[in-house]
Every structure is written in C-alpha cells, then in structure tokens.
PDB file of C-alpha atoms and ligand atoms in Angstrom:
ATOM      1  CA  MET A   1      14.880 -11.705   2.597  1.00 89.00           C
ATOM      2  CA  ILE A   2      12.106  -9.490   1.328  1.00 97.00           C
ATOM      3  CA  ARG A   3      12.964  -7.895  -2.006  1.00 98.00           C
ATOM      4  CA  LYS A   4       9.656  -7.248  -3.712  1.00 98.00           C
ATOM      5  CA  CYS A   5       6.698  -5.018  -3.087  1.00 98.00           C
ATOM      6  CA  LEU A   6       3.302  -5.494  -4.705  1.00 98.00           C
ATOM      7  CA  PHE A   7       1.055  -2.495  -5.347  1.00 98.00           C
ATOM      8  CA  PRO A   8      -2.535  -3.431  -6.156  1.00 98.00           C
ATOM      9  CA  ALA A   9      -3.587  -0.481  -8.309  1.00 96.00           C
ATOM     10  CA  ALA A  10      -6.374  -1.680 -10.562  1.00 94.00           C
ATOM     11  CA  GLY A  11      -9.325  -0.286  -8.577  1.00 91.00           C
ATOM     12  CA  TYR A  12     -11.681   2.286 -10.046  1.00 90.00           C
ATOM     13  CA  GLY A  13     -11.354   4.896  -7.298  1.00 90.00           C
ATOM     14  CA  THR A  14     -15.113   5.465  -7.264  1.00 91.00           C
ATOM     15  CA  ARG A  15     -14.952   7.539  -4.074  1.00 91.00           C
ATOM     16  CA  PHE A  16     -13.026  10.136  -6.057  1.00 93.00           C
ATOM     17  CA  LEU A  17     -15.135  10.491  -9.169  1.00 94.00           C
ATOM     18  CA  PRO A  18     -15.117  12.428 -11.405  1.00 94.00           C
ATOM     19  CA  ALA A  19     -11.344  13.026 -10.852  1.00 93.00           C
ATOM     20  CA  THR A  20     -10.659   9.317 -11.316  1.00 93.00           C
ATOM     21  CA  LYS A  21     -12.761   8.832 -14.429  1.00 93.00           C
ATOM     22  CA  ALA A  22      -9.807   8.901 -16.821  1.00 93.00           C
ATOM     23  CA  MET A  23      -6.917   9.097 -14.335  1.00 94.00           C
ATOM     24  CA  PRO A  24      -5.728   6.362 -11.954  1.00 95.00           C
ATOM     25  CA  LYS A  25      -6.495   7.261  -8.342  1.00 95.00           C
ATOM     26  CA  GLU A  26      -2.882   6.347  -7.520  1.00 96.00           C
ATOM     27  CA  MET A  27      -1.807   9.331  -9.644  1.00 97.00           C
ATOM     28  CA  LEU A  28      -3.725  11.842  -7.513  1.00 97.00           C
ATOM     29  CA  PRO A  29      -1.120  14.278  -6.215  1.00 97.00           C
ATOM     30  CA  ILE A  30      -0.526  15.057  -2.563  1.00 97.00           C
ATOM     31  CA  VAL A  31       0.835  18.562  -3.164  1.00 97.00           C
ATOM     32  CA  ASN A  32       3.104  17.853  -6.163  1.00 95.00           C
ATOM     33  CA  LYS A  33       3.781  14.121  -5.903  1.00 97.00           C
ATOM     34  CA  PRO A  34       1.413  11.297  -6.856  1.00 98.00           C
ATOM     35  CA  LEU A  35       0.285   8.801  -4.227  1.00 98.00           C
ATOM     36  CA  ILE A  36       2.019   5.929  -6.016  1.00 98.00           C
ATOM     37  CA  GLN A  37       5.378   7.682  -5.693  1.00 98.00           C
ATOM     38  CA  TYR A  38       4.989   8.089  -1.928  1.00 98.00           C
ATOM     39  CA  ALA A  39       4.197   4.362  -1.819  1.00 98.00           C
ATOM     40  CA  VAL A  40       7.202   3.344  -3.933  1.00 98.00           C
ATOM     41  CA  GLU A  41       9.485   5.600  -1.869  1.00 98.00           C
ATOM     42  CA  GLU A  42       8.272   3.965   1.344  1.00 98.00           C
ATOM     43  CA  ALA A  43       9.104   0.544  -0.141  1.00 98.00           C
ATOM     44  CA  ARG A  44      12.512   1.706  -1.398  1.00 98.00           C
ATOM     45  CA  ASP A  45      13.296   3.218   2.011  1.00 97.00           C
ATOM     46  CA  ALA A  46      12.473  -0.174   3.535  1.00 98.00           C
ATOM     47  CA  GLY A  47      15.190  -1.714   1.347  1.00 98.00           C
ATOM     48  CA  LEU A  48      12.906  -3.185  -1.343  1.00 98.00           C
ATOM     49  CA  GLN A  49      14.051  -2.797  -4.931  1.00 97.00           C
ATOM     50  CA  HIS A  50      11.544  -4.663  -7.063  1.00 98.00           C
ATOM     51  CA  MET A  51       8.240  -2.906  -7.491  1.00 98.00           C
ATOM     52  CA  ALA A  52       5.435  -5.065  -8.875  1.00 98.00           C
ATOM     53  CA  ILE A  53       2.374  -3.085  -9.848  1.00 98.00           C
ATOM     54  CA  VAL A  54      -1.003  -4.682 -10.543  1.00 97.00           C
ATOM     55  CA  THR A  55      -2.740  -2.345 -12.960  1.00 96.00           C
ATOM     56  CA  GLY A  56      -5.902  -2.427 -15.007  1.00 92.00           C
ATOM     57  CA  ARG A  57      -7.493  -0.750 -17.976  1.00 90.00           C
ATOM     58  CA  GLY A  58      -6.926   3.007 -18.036  1.00 88.00           C
ATOM     59  CA  LYS A  59      -3.866   2.862 -15.787  1.00 92.00           C
ATOM     60  CA  ARG A  60      -1.124   3.545 -18.336  1.00 93.00           C
ATOM     61  CA  ALA A  61      -0.142   6.767 -16.558  1.00 96.00           C
ATOM     62  CA  LEU A  62       1.377   4.634 -13.765  1.00 97.00           C
ATOM     63  CA  GLU A  63       3.831   2.995 -16.162  1.00 96.00           C
ATOM     64  CA  ASP A  64       4.651   6.297 -17.817  1.00 96.00           C
ATOM     65  CA  HIS A  65       5.353   7.895 -14.443  1.00 97.00           C
ATOM     66  CA  PHE A  66       8.138   5.404 -13.721  1.00 97.00           C
ATOM     67  CA  ASP A  67       9.776   5.818 -17.099  1.00 96.00           C
ATOM     68  CA  ILE A  68      11.953   8.432 -18.742  1.00 93.00           C
ATOM     69  CA  SER A  69      10.133  11.259 -20.515  1.00 91.00           C
ATOM     70  CA  TYR A  70      12.723  12.258 -23.105  1.00 91.00           C
ATOM     71  CA  GLU A  71      11.023  15.352 -24.489  1.00 92.00           C
ATOM     72  CA  LEU A  72      10.186  16.780 -21.095  1.00 92.00           C
ATOM     73  CA  GLU A  73      13.612  16.045 -19.651  1.00 91.00           C
ATOM     74  CA  HIS A  74      15.335  17.501 -22.695  1.00 92.00           C
ATOM     75  CA  GLN A  75      13.183  20.629 -22.334  1.00 93.00           C
ATOM     76  CA  ILE A  76      14.064  21.279 -18.687  1.00 94.00           C
ATOM     77  CA  ARG A  77      17.710  20.140 -18.762  1.00 92.00           C
ATOM     78  CA  GLY A  78      20.004  22.704 -17.179  1.00 92.00           C
ATOM     79  CA  THR A  79      17.100  24.702 -15.688  1.00 94.00           C
ATOM     80  CA  GLU A  80      15.906  25.158 -12.104  1.00 91.00           C
ATOM     81  CA  LYS A  81      13.053  22.765 -12.816  1.00 92.00           C
ATOM     82  CA  GLU A  82      15.277  19.709 -13.148  1.00 91.00           C
ATOM     83  CA  LYS A  83      15.275  19.284  -9.391  1.00 90.00           C
ATOM     84  CA  PHE A  84      11.546  18.513  -9.377  1.00 90.00           C
ATOM     85  CA  LEU A  85      12.174  15.313 -11.304  1.00 92.00           C
ATOM     86  CA  ALA A  86      15.265  14.227  -9.381  1.00 91.00           C
ATOM     87  CA  GLY A  87      13.377  12.027  -6.884  1.00 93.00           C
ATOM     88  CA  THR A  88      11.456  10.226  -9.608  1.00 95.00           C
ATOM     89  CA  ARG A  89      14.613   9.709 -11.676  1.00 94.00           C
ATOM     90  CA  GLU A  90      16.373   8.218  -8.681  1.00 95.00           C
ATOM     91  CA  LEU A  91      13.584   5.664  -8.216  1.00 97.00           C
ATOM     92  CA  ILE A  92      13.754   4.710 -11.894  1.00 97.00           C
ATOM     93  CA  GLU A  93      17.509   4.253 -11.646  1.00 96.00           C
ATOM     94  CA  THR A  94      17.590   2.277  -8.391  1.00 96.00           C
ATOM     95  CA  CYS A  95      14.457   0.102  -8.619  1.00 98.00           C
ATOM     96  CA  THR A  96      12.922  -2.249 -11.173  1.00 98.00           C
ATOM     97  CA  PHE A  97       9.267  -1.924 -12.125  1.00 98.00           C
ATOM     98  CA  SER A  98       7.140  -4.727 -13.454  1.00 98.00           C
ATOM     99  CA  TYR A  99       3.465  -4.753 -14.279  1.00 97.00           C
ATOM    100  CA  THR A 100       0.611  -7.125 -14.730  1.00 97.00           C
ATOM    101  CA  ARG A 101      -3.045  -6.490 -15.295  1.00 96.00           C
ATOM    102  CA  GLN A 102      -5.952  -7.568 -13.157  1.00 95.00           C
ATOM    103  CA  VAL A 103      -8.494  -8.077 -15.906  1.00 93.00           C
ATOM    104  CA  GLU A 104     -11.560  -8.359 -13.670  1.00 92.00           C
ATOM    105  CA  MET A 105     -12.172  -6.426 -10.444  1.00 92.00           C
ATOM    106  CA  LYS A 106     -12.792  -9.287  -8.048  1.00 95.00           C
ATOM    107  CA  GLY A 107     -11.376  -7.849  -4.840  1.00 95.00           C
ATOM    108  CA  LEU A 108      -8.067  -7.217  -3.091  1.00 97.00           C
ATOM    109  CA  GLY A 109      -7.344 -10.932  -2.623  1.00 98.00           C
ATOM    110  CA  HIS A 110      -7.843 -11.475  -6.338  1.00 97.00           C
ATOM    111  CA  ALA A 111      -5.599  -8.478  -7.146  1.00 98.00           C
ATOM    112  CA  ILE A 112      -2.820  -9.938  -4.989  1.00 98.00           C
ATOM    113  CA  LEU A 113      -3.227 -13.337  -6.643  1.00 98.00           C
ATOM    114  CA  SER A 114      -2.959 -11.621 -10.042  1.00 97.00           C
ATOM    115  CA  GLY A 115       0.484 -10.417  -8.943  1.00 98.00           C
ATOM    116  CA  ARG A 116       1.733 -13.965  -8.286  1.00 98.00           C
ATOM    117  CA  PRO A 117       3.714 -14.250 -11.554  1.00 98.00           C
ATOM    118  CA  LEU A 118       5.637 -11.089 -10.594  1.00 98.00           C
ATOM    119  CA  ILE A 119       6.381 -12.281  -7.051  1.00 98.00           C
ATOM    120  CA  GLY A 120       7.062 -16.018  -7.380  1.00 97.00           C
ATOM    121  CA  ASP A 121       7.841 -18.115  -4.327  1.00 97.00           C
ATOM    122  CA  GLU A 122       9.196 -15.591  -1.841  1.00 98.00           C
ATOM    123  CA  PRO A 123       7.865 -13.391   0.970  1.00 98.00           C
ATOM    124  CA  PHE A 124       6.799  -9.947  -0.190  1.00 98.00           C
ATOM    125  CA  ALA A 125       5.262  -6.673   0.930  1.00 98.00           C
ATOM    126  CA  VAL A 126       1.944  -5.210  -0.196  1.00 98.00           C
ATOM    127  CA  VAL A 127       1.224  -1.477  -0.183  1.00 98.00           C
ATOM    128  CA  LEU A 128      -2.139   0.107  -0.935  1.00 98.00           C
ATOM    129  CA  ALA A 129      -1.103   3.507  -2.250  1.00 98.00           C
ATOM    130  CA  ASP A 130      -4.295   5.283  -1.216  1.00 96.00           C
ATOM    131  CA  ASP A 131      -3.377   4.672   2.418  1.00 98.00           C
ATOM    132  CA  LEU A 132      -0.599   7.247   2.735  1.00 98.00           C
ATOM    133  CA  CYS A 133       1.617   6.407   5.728  1.00 98.00           C
ATOM    134  CA  LEU A 134       4.248   8.789   7.029  1.00 97.00           C
ATOM    135  CA  ASN A 135       6.546   8.657  10.007  1.00 97.00           C
ATOM    136  CA  LEU A 136       8.614  11.816  10.200  1.00 95.00           C
ATOM    137  CA  GLN A 137      10.251  10.658  13.429  1.00 90.00           C
ATOM    138  CA  GLY A 138      11.882   7.492  12.134  1.00 95.00           C
ATOM    139  CA  ASP A 139      11.457   4.404   9.950  1.00 97.00           C
ATOM    140  CA  GLY A 140       8.474   4.212   7.593  1.00 97.00           C
ATOM    141  CA  VAL A 141       5.738   1.692   8.315  1.00 98.00           C
ATOM    142  CA  LEU A 142       7.028  -0.888   5.850  1.00 98.00           C
ATOM    143  CA  ALA A 143      10.565  -0.660   7.258  1.00 98.00           C
ATOM    144  CA  GLN A 144       9.143  -1.239  10.751  1.00 98.00           C
ATOM    145  CA  MET A 145       7.235  -4.282   9.497  1.00 98.00           C
ATOM    146  CA  ILE A 146      10.268  -5.743   7.754  1.00 98.00           C
ATOM    147  CA  LYS A 147      12.230  -5.541  10.996  1.00 97.00           C
ATOM    148  CA  LEU A 148       9.429  -7.465  12.658  1.00 98.00           C
ATOM    149  CA  TYR A 149       9.392 -10.028   9.843  1.00 98.00           C
ATOM    150  CA  LYS A 150      13.104 -10.692  10.386  1.00 97.00           C
ATOM    151  CA  GLN A 151      12.279 -11.535  13.984  1.00 97.00           C
ATOM    152  CA  TYR A 152       9.106 -13.640  13.540  1.00 96.00           C
ATOM    153  CA  ARG A 153       9.216 -14.861   9.886  1.00 96.00           C
ATOM    154  CA  CYS A 154       5.477 -14.843   9.331  1.00 96.00           C
ATOM    155  CA  SER A 155       2.794 -12.777   7.627  1.00 98.00           C
ATOM    156  CA  ILE A 156       2.073  -9.391   9.205  1.00 98.00           C
ATOM    157  CA  VAL A 157      -0.733  -6.852   8.797  1.00 98.00           C
ATOM    158  CA  ALA A 158      -0.441  -3.235   9.937  1.00 98.00           C
ATOM    159  CA  ILE A 159      -3.244  -2.095  12.222  1.00 98.00           C
ATOM    160  CA  GLN A 160      -4.484   1.049  13.894  1.00 98.00           C
ATOM    161  CA  GLU A 161      -7.236   1.762  16.395  1.00 97.00           C
ATOM    162  CA  VAL A 162     -10.350   3.242  14.819  1.00 97.00           C
ATOM    163  CA  PRO A 163     -13.587   4.484  16.387  1.00 97.00           C
ATOM    164  CA  ARG A 164     -16.082   1.626  16.794  1.00 96.00           C
ATOM    165  CA  ASP A 165     -18.501   3.140  14.305  1.00 96.00           C
ATOM    166  CA  GLN A 166     -15.833   2.915  11.569  1.00 96.00           C
ATOM    167  CA  THR A 167     -15.192  -0.840  11.647  1.00 97.00           C
ATOM    168  CA  HIS A 168     -17.377  -1.410   8.560  1.00 97.00           C
ATOM    169  CA  LYS A 169     -14.666   0.259   6.439  1.00 96.00           C
ATOM    170  CA  TYR A 170     -11.837  -2.143   7.358  1.00 97.00           C
ATOM    171  CA  GLY A 171     -10.669  -5.641   7.991  1.00 97.00           C
ATOM    172  CA  VAL A 172     -10.700  -5.968  11.783  1.00 98.00           C
ATOM    173  CA  ILE A 173      -8.578  -8.341  13.879  1.00 98.00           C
ATOM    174  CA  ALA A 174      -8.705  -9.975  17.268  1.00 97.00           C
ATOM    175  CA  GLY A 175      -5.582 -11.335  18.873  1.00 97.00           C
ATOM    176  CA  GLU A 176      -3.309 -11.789  21.823  1.00 96.00           C
ATOM    177  CA  LEU A 177      -0.735  -9.126  22.629  1.00 97.00           C
ATOM    178  CA  ILE A 178       2.675 -10.854  22.488  1.00 97.00           C
ATOM    179  CA  ALA A 179       5.041  -7.856  22.480  1.00 96.00           C
ATOM    180  CA  GLU A 180       4.690  -4.101  22.508  1.00 95.00           C
ATOM    181  CA  GLY A 181       2.354  -3.240  19.611  1.00 96.00           C
ATOM    182  CA  VAL A 182       2.449  -6.832  18.291  1.00 98.00           C
ATOM    183  CA  TYR A 183      -0.585  -9.164  18.329  1.00 98.00           C
ATOM    184  CA  ARG A 184      -0.833 -12.779  17.323  1.00 97.00           C
ATOM    185  CA  VAL A 185      -4.030 -12.817  15.270  1.00 98.00           C
ATOM    186  CA  SER A 186      -6.743 -15.266  16.323  1.00 97.00           C
ATOM    187  CA  SER A 187      -9.543 -13.887  14.202  1.00 96.00           C
ATOM    188  CA  MET A 188     -10.086 -11.395  11.415  1.00 96.00           C
ATOM    189  CA  VAL A 189     -13.282 -10.195   9.753  1.00 97.00           C
ATOM    190  CA  GLU A 190     -13.705  -8.080   6.631  1.00 97.00           C
ATOM    191  CA  LYS A 191     -15.706  -4.881   7.183  1.00 97.00           C
ATOM    192  CA  PRO A 192     -17.824  -5.971  10.165  1.00 97.00           C
ATOM    193  CA  SER A 193     -20.614  -3.835  11.595  1.00 97.00           C
ATOM    194  CA  PRO A 194     -19.675  -2.376  15.003  1.00 96.00           C
ATOM    195  CA  GLU A 195     -21.748  -5.089  16.770  1.00 96.00           C
ATOM    196  CA  ASP A 196     -19.891  -7.882  14.963  1.00 95.00           C
ATOM    197  CA  ALA A 197     -16.395  -6.379  15.127  1.00 96.00           C
ATOM    198  CA  PRO A 198     -14.024  -8.468  17.274  1.00 96.00           C
ATOM    199  CA  SER A 199     -12.151  -5.280  18.324  1.00 97.00           C
ATOM    200  CA  ASN A 200     -11.469  -1.767  17.077  1.00 97.00           C
ATOM    201  CA  LEU A 201      -8.086  -2.765  15.600  1.00 98.00           C
ATOM    202  CA  ALA A 202      -8.391  -2.092  11.870  1.00 98.00           C
ATOM    203  CA  ILE A 203      -6.101  -3.372   9.132  1.00 98.00           C
ATOM    204  CA  ILE A 204      -4.586  -0.622   7.022  1.00 98.00           C
ATOM    205  CA  GLY A 205      -2.956  -0.951   3.628  1.00 98.00           C
ATOM    206  CA  ARG A 206       0.391  -2.481   4.550  1.00 98.00           C
ATOM    207  CA  TYR A 207       1.046  -6.222   4.578  1.00 98.00           C
ATOM    208  CA  ILE A 208       3.997  -8.593   4.663  1.00 98.00           C
ATOM    209  CA  LEU A 209       2.889 -11.890   3.152  1.00 98.00           C
ATOM    210  CA  THR A 210       4.542 -15.278   2.949  1.00 97.00           C
ATOM    211  CA  PRO A 211       4.091 -16.985  -0.447  1.00 97.00           C
ATOM    212  CA  ASP A 212       1.806 -19.708   0.966  1.00 96.00           C
ATOM    213  CA  ILE A 213      -0.883 -16.998   0.857  1.00 97.00           C
ATOM    214  CA  PHE A 214      -1.276 -17.483  -2.914  1.00 98.00           C
ATOM    215  CA  ASP A 215      -2.698 -21.016  -2.700  1.00 97.00           C
ATOM    216  CA  LEU A 216      -4.918 -19.918   0.161  1.00 97.00           C
ATOM    217  CA  ILE A 217      -6.307 -17.032  -1.916  1.00 98.00           C
ATOM    218  CA  ALA A 218      -6.877 -19.376  -4.843  1.00 98.00           C
ATOM    219  CA  ASP A 219      -9.033 -21.516  -2.493  1.00 97.00           C
ATOM    220  CA  THR A 220     -10.926 -18.545  -1.041  1.00 97.00           C
ATOM    221  CA  GLN A 221     -14.566 -18.113  -2.013  1.00 96.00           C
ATOM    222  CA  PRO A 222     -15.978 -14.626  -2.632  1.00 96.00           C
ATOM    223  CA  GLY A 223     -16.806 -13.006   0.723  1.00 95.00           C
ATOM    224  CA  LYS A 224     -17.903  -9.513   1.727  1.00 95.00           C
ATOM    225  CA  GLY A 225     -19.269  -7.583  -1.266  1.00 94.00           C
ATOM    226  CA  GLY A 226     -18.968 -10.712  -3.449  1.00 96.00           C
ATOM    227  CA  GLU A 227     -15.196 -10.115  -3.654  1.00 96.00           C
ATOM    228  CA  ILE A 228     -12.231 -12.377  -2.924  1.00 97.00           C
ATOM    229  CA  GLN A 229     -10.904 -10.881   0.282  1.00 97.00           C
ATOM    230  CA  ILE A 230      -7.273 -11.027   1.447  1.00 98.00           C
ATOM    231  CA  THR A 231      -8.675 -10.864   4.982  1.00 98.00           C
ATOM    232  CA  ASP A 232     -10.424 -14.240   4.501  1.00 97.00           C
ATOM    233  CA  ALA A 233      -7.273 -15.870   3.089  1.00 98.00           C
ATOM    234  CA  LEU A 234      -5.215 -14.452   5.978  1.00 98.00           C
ATOM    235  CA  MET A 235      -7.745 -15.812   8.471  1.00 97.00           C
ATOM    236  CA  LYS A 236      -7.011 -19.310   7.146  1.00 97.00           C
ATOM    237  CA  LEU A 237      -3.296 -18.647   7.502  1.00 96.00           C
ATOM    238  CA  ALA A 238      -3.869 -17.453  11.076  1.00 96.00           C
ATOM    239  CA  GLN A 239      -5.725 -20.667  11.896  1.00 94.00           C
ATOM    240  CA  ASP A 240      -3.117 -22.993  10.397  1.00 87.00           C
ATOM    241  CA  GLY A 241       0.050 -21.011  11.034  1.00 87.00           C
ATOM    242  CA  CYS A 242       0.849 -17.549  12.255  1.00 92.00           C
ATOM    243  CA  VAL A 243      -0.277 -14.052  11.326  1.00 98.00           C
ATOM    244  CA  LEU A 244       0.811 -11.031  13.313  1.00 98.00           C
ATOM    245  CA  ALA A 245      -0.824  -7.625  13.547  1.00 98.00           C
ATOM    246  CA  TYR A 246       1.394  -4.645  14.206  1.00 98.00           C
ATOM    247  CA  LYS A 247       0.377  -1.266  15.591  1.00 98.00           C
ATOM    248  CA  PHE A 248       2.803   0.930  13.706  1.00 97.00           C
ATOM    249  CA  ASP A 249       4.467   4.210  14.622  1.00 97.00           C
ATOM    250  CA  GLY A 250       3.409   7.060  12.374  1.00 97.00           C
ATOM    251  CA  LEU A 251       0.433   8.636  10.666  1.00 98.00           C
ATOM    252  CA  ARG A 252      -1.958   7.171   8.135  1.00 98.00           C
ATOM    253  CA  PHE A 253      -4.202   9.159   5.820  1.00 98.00           C
ATOM    254  CA  ASP A 254      -7.044   7.515   3.917  1.00 96.00           C
ATOM    255  CA  CYS A 255      -6.491   9.272   0.611  1.00 96.00           C
ATOM    256  CA  GLY A 256      -9.223   7.321  -1.154  1.00 92.00           C
ATOM    257  CA  GLY A 257     -11.736   9.872   0.148  1.00 92.00           C
ATOM    258  CA  ALA A 258     -11.927  13.662   0.275  1.00 94.00           C
ATOM    259  CA  GLU A 259     -11.367  14.191   4.000  1.00 95.00           C
ATOM    260  CA  GLY A 260      -8.222  12.067   4.353  1.00 97.00           C
ATOM    261  CA  TYR A 261      -6.926  13.434   1.068  1.00 97.00           C
ATOM    262  CA  LEU A 262      -7.262  17.019   2.303  1.00 98.00           C
ATOM    263  CA  ASP A 263      -5.666  16.177   5.666  1.00 98.00           C
ATOM    264  CA  ALA A 264      -2.750  14.512   3.875  1.00 98.00           C
ATOM    265  CA  THR A 265      -2.361  17.475   1.547  1.00 98.00           C
ATOM    266  CA  ASN A 266      -2.272  19.987   4.395  1.00 98.00           C
ATOM    267  CA  PHE A 267       0.117  17.823   6.408  1.00 98.00           C
ATOM    268  CA  CYS A 268       2.526  17.240   3.520  1.00 98.00           C
ATOM    269  CA  TYR A 269       2.431  20.866   2.445  1.00 97.00           C
ATOM    270  CA  GLU A 270       3.479  22.064   5.895  1.00 97.00           C
ATOM    271  CA  ASN A 271       5.833  19.282   6.917  1.00 97.00           C
ATOM    272  CA  LEU A 272       7.444  18.217   3.649  1.00 95.00           C
ATOM    273  CA  TYR A 273       6.858  20.586   0.767  1.00 94.00           C
ATOM    274  CA  LEU A 274       7.581  23.874   2.566  1.00 94.00           C
ATOM    275  CA  LYS A 275      10.716  22.317   4.043  1.00 93.00           C
ATOM    276  CA  GLY A 276      11.927  21.229   0.630  1.00 86.00           C
ATOM    277  CA  LEU A 277      11.588  17.518   1.553  1.00 84.00           C
TER     278      LEU A 277
HETATM  279  C1  LIG B   1      -8.982  -3.085   1.915  1.00 78.93           C
HETATM  280  C2  LIG B   1      -9.045  -4.375   2.730  1.00 78.93           C
HETATM  281  C3  LIG B   1      -9.402  -4.066   4.177  1.00 78.93           C
HETATM  282  C4  LIG B   1      -8.409  -3.042   4.740  1.00 78.93           C
HETATM  283  C5  LIG B   1      -8.359  -1.795   3.839  1.00 78.93           C
HETATM  284  C6  LIG B   1      -7.256  -0.861   4.279  1.00 78.93           C
HETATM  285  O1  LIG B   1     -10.282  -2.537   1.800  1.00 78.93           O
HETATM  286  O2  LIG B   1     -10.015  -5.242   2.150  1.00 78.93           O
HETATM  287  O3  LIG B   1      -9.350  -5.246   4.953  1.00 78.93           O
HETATM  288  O4  LIG B   1      -8.811  -2.704   6.042  1.00 78.93           O
HETATM  289  O5  LIG B   1      -8.091  -2.148   2.480  1.00 78.93           O
HETATM  290  O6  LIG B   1      -7.271   0.324   3.552  1.00 78.93           O
HETATM  291  P1  LIG B   1     -10.670  -1.388   0.743  1.00 78.93           P
HETATM  292  O7  LIG B   1     -10.337  -0.089   1.398  1.00 78.93           O
HETATM  293  O8  LIG B   1      -9.867  -1.655  -0.492  1.00 78.93           O
HETATM  294  O9  LIG B   1     -12.148  -1.551   0.524  1.00 78.93           O
END
C-alpha cells in the first residue's frame, strides 16, 4: 500500500520575491500555518506516515519546522500558547521525516528522481505544497486519490478544469472518461498554448506514482523550459501502461502567486482559523 509522500520543495519561489529570497516558499504562512504543514497534514490524513522532502540550498527552515524547538517549547510550557504548537508536535510524533537535496534545479521530474533514494521501489504520493488543496466537506484530495489507487493500481494525476487561456501554466491531459471524474489519459502536454492544448483539464500538484516512473524520468530528455518534466515521463507511462486523471472534490489555491495566496488566506481565515480548526 502507499506509505510515503514526496514533497518537491527545492524551487526558488521566484513568483514570490522578495519574500522568498532567504525563506523557503513552502514556509509562507496561510494565516498562521506554513504551506508545507498543510501539505503534510493532507498526506497524514490520507494515511501516509513517511514524509520525504526534497530540499535545496537555503531550505533549512523546513527541517527545523518538523523538529522539536527545546528553548521555545520550554518557554511556553504551561501557558495558553502551547496549543498553537500542538498540531505540529502531533505530526512530529506520528510521522517520520526524511530529506534529500536536489543540487541542481532541473525541473519537477528531476526533483522527483532526486527523491528516489527516499522512496525505493514502492508506489508513492507527490504533493506540491504551493498548490493548497482543501475539502471541508469530506476526504482531502490525496485521500480521494489513494482510494482510487486501491481500485485501479496505476499512476494518477489530479486535474481541474481551467479557462482555456490558462493552459500555458499547467500540464494538460486528454483522455477517455471511464468513471465519474476519472479519465484514462491518452495524451499529456506540459504548459501548452491554448491552441495546442488537448483540453482544458489541467494537472494540479497531486500525484500518485508507481515506482516504474523513476526509470522513465531517468530516460526523459529536457522538455519545456529546458527542464526534465514529470509530464513527459508520465506520457510515456500512459503510452505503455496506464495513467489516470482524476477530477477531485474540493478547492485548490495556487499559492505560488499573490492572487491565489490571498484567496487561500481569506478562505482559511474565515473557514478554519476563526473556527479554531
Ligand atoms: C508543475 C508541473 C505542471 C503542473 C503544475 C501544477 O508546474 O510541471 O505540469 O500542472 O506543477 O501546479 P510548475 O507550477 O511547477 O511550473
């Protein structure tokens, strides 16, 4: 079964400069909680316990976040403020965290391949923390995808419909609808112009991958933007085997840019923070 979740987190976060000059973009807070913690909680809630984080230079804050801070915790022990750390402490106590560094920024495919030593030969999930996904009505996106994996046993990408003029920001799929919200992928293209996009079904930052993806990534030449794209490796998997695309239930905020970040902040403030969740 799926036990591990990989978090590619080595990127520079250039859309959020200067905030991300010395701070990892995954540490940007949505109200009072960093993006990476929302991501880890979504994985934990989906039953995953092993968190594998691909970091890079200047990303030490990520490791420190999922560790005990003795001085701070000593300082606030017995006070009202202890409760603010309870969620983070619970993650540290119930999950394992392992790290590796992506030493060169050669794309998402390359980042995932860098995580291979932490994953080994088993199916795993991938979460891009700057895509914040929330489903207040039920299971989180990753939990929904894991249910689907149990049924189909193949790689899955999460998708959502986007306006046609936005396709250049995403991997875009084409496929045959085989069940409600589930497509069997026949084609996928990284960041196509609206004219070249095979549909308006865009991949968002949630994947379930079978371990055969690693060799396929290793054989993938640089594609769009000169980077090794997971989309290109998945296209090969779709041709030779099976890749599904799943239209998930819930909301997704692109927190890598100002507009999505603000929307997420407003949404979480009203629906989570004010309710003490
Ligand atoms: C990456 C993937 C892209 C996907 C997107 C989702 O792009 O390459 O296929 O649609 O994540 O957020 P990035 O946003 O890292 O450029």
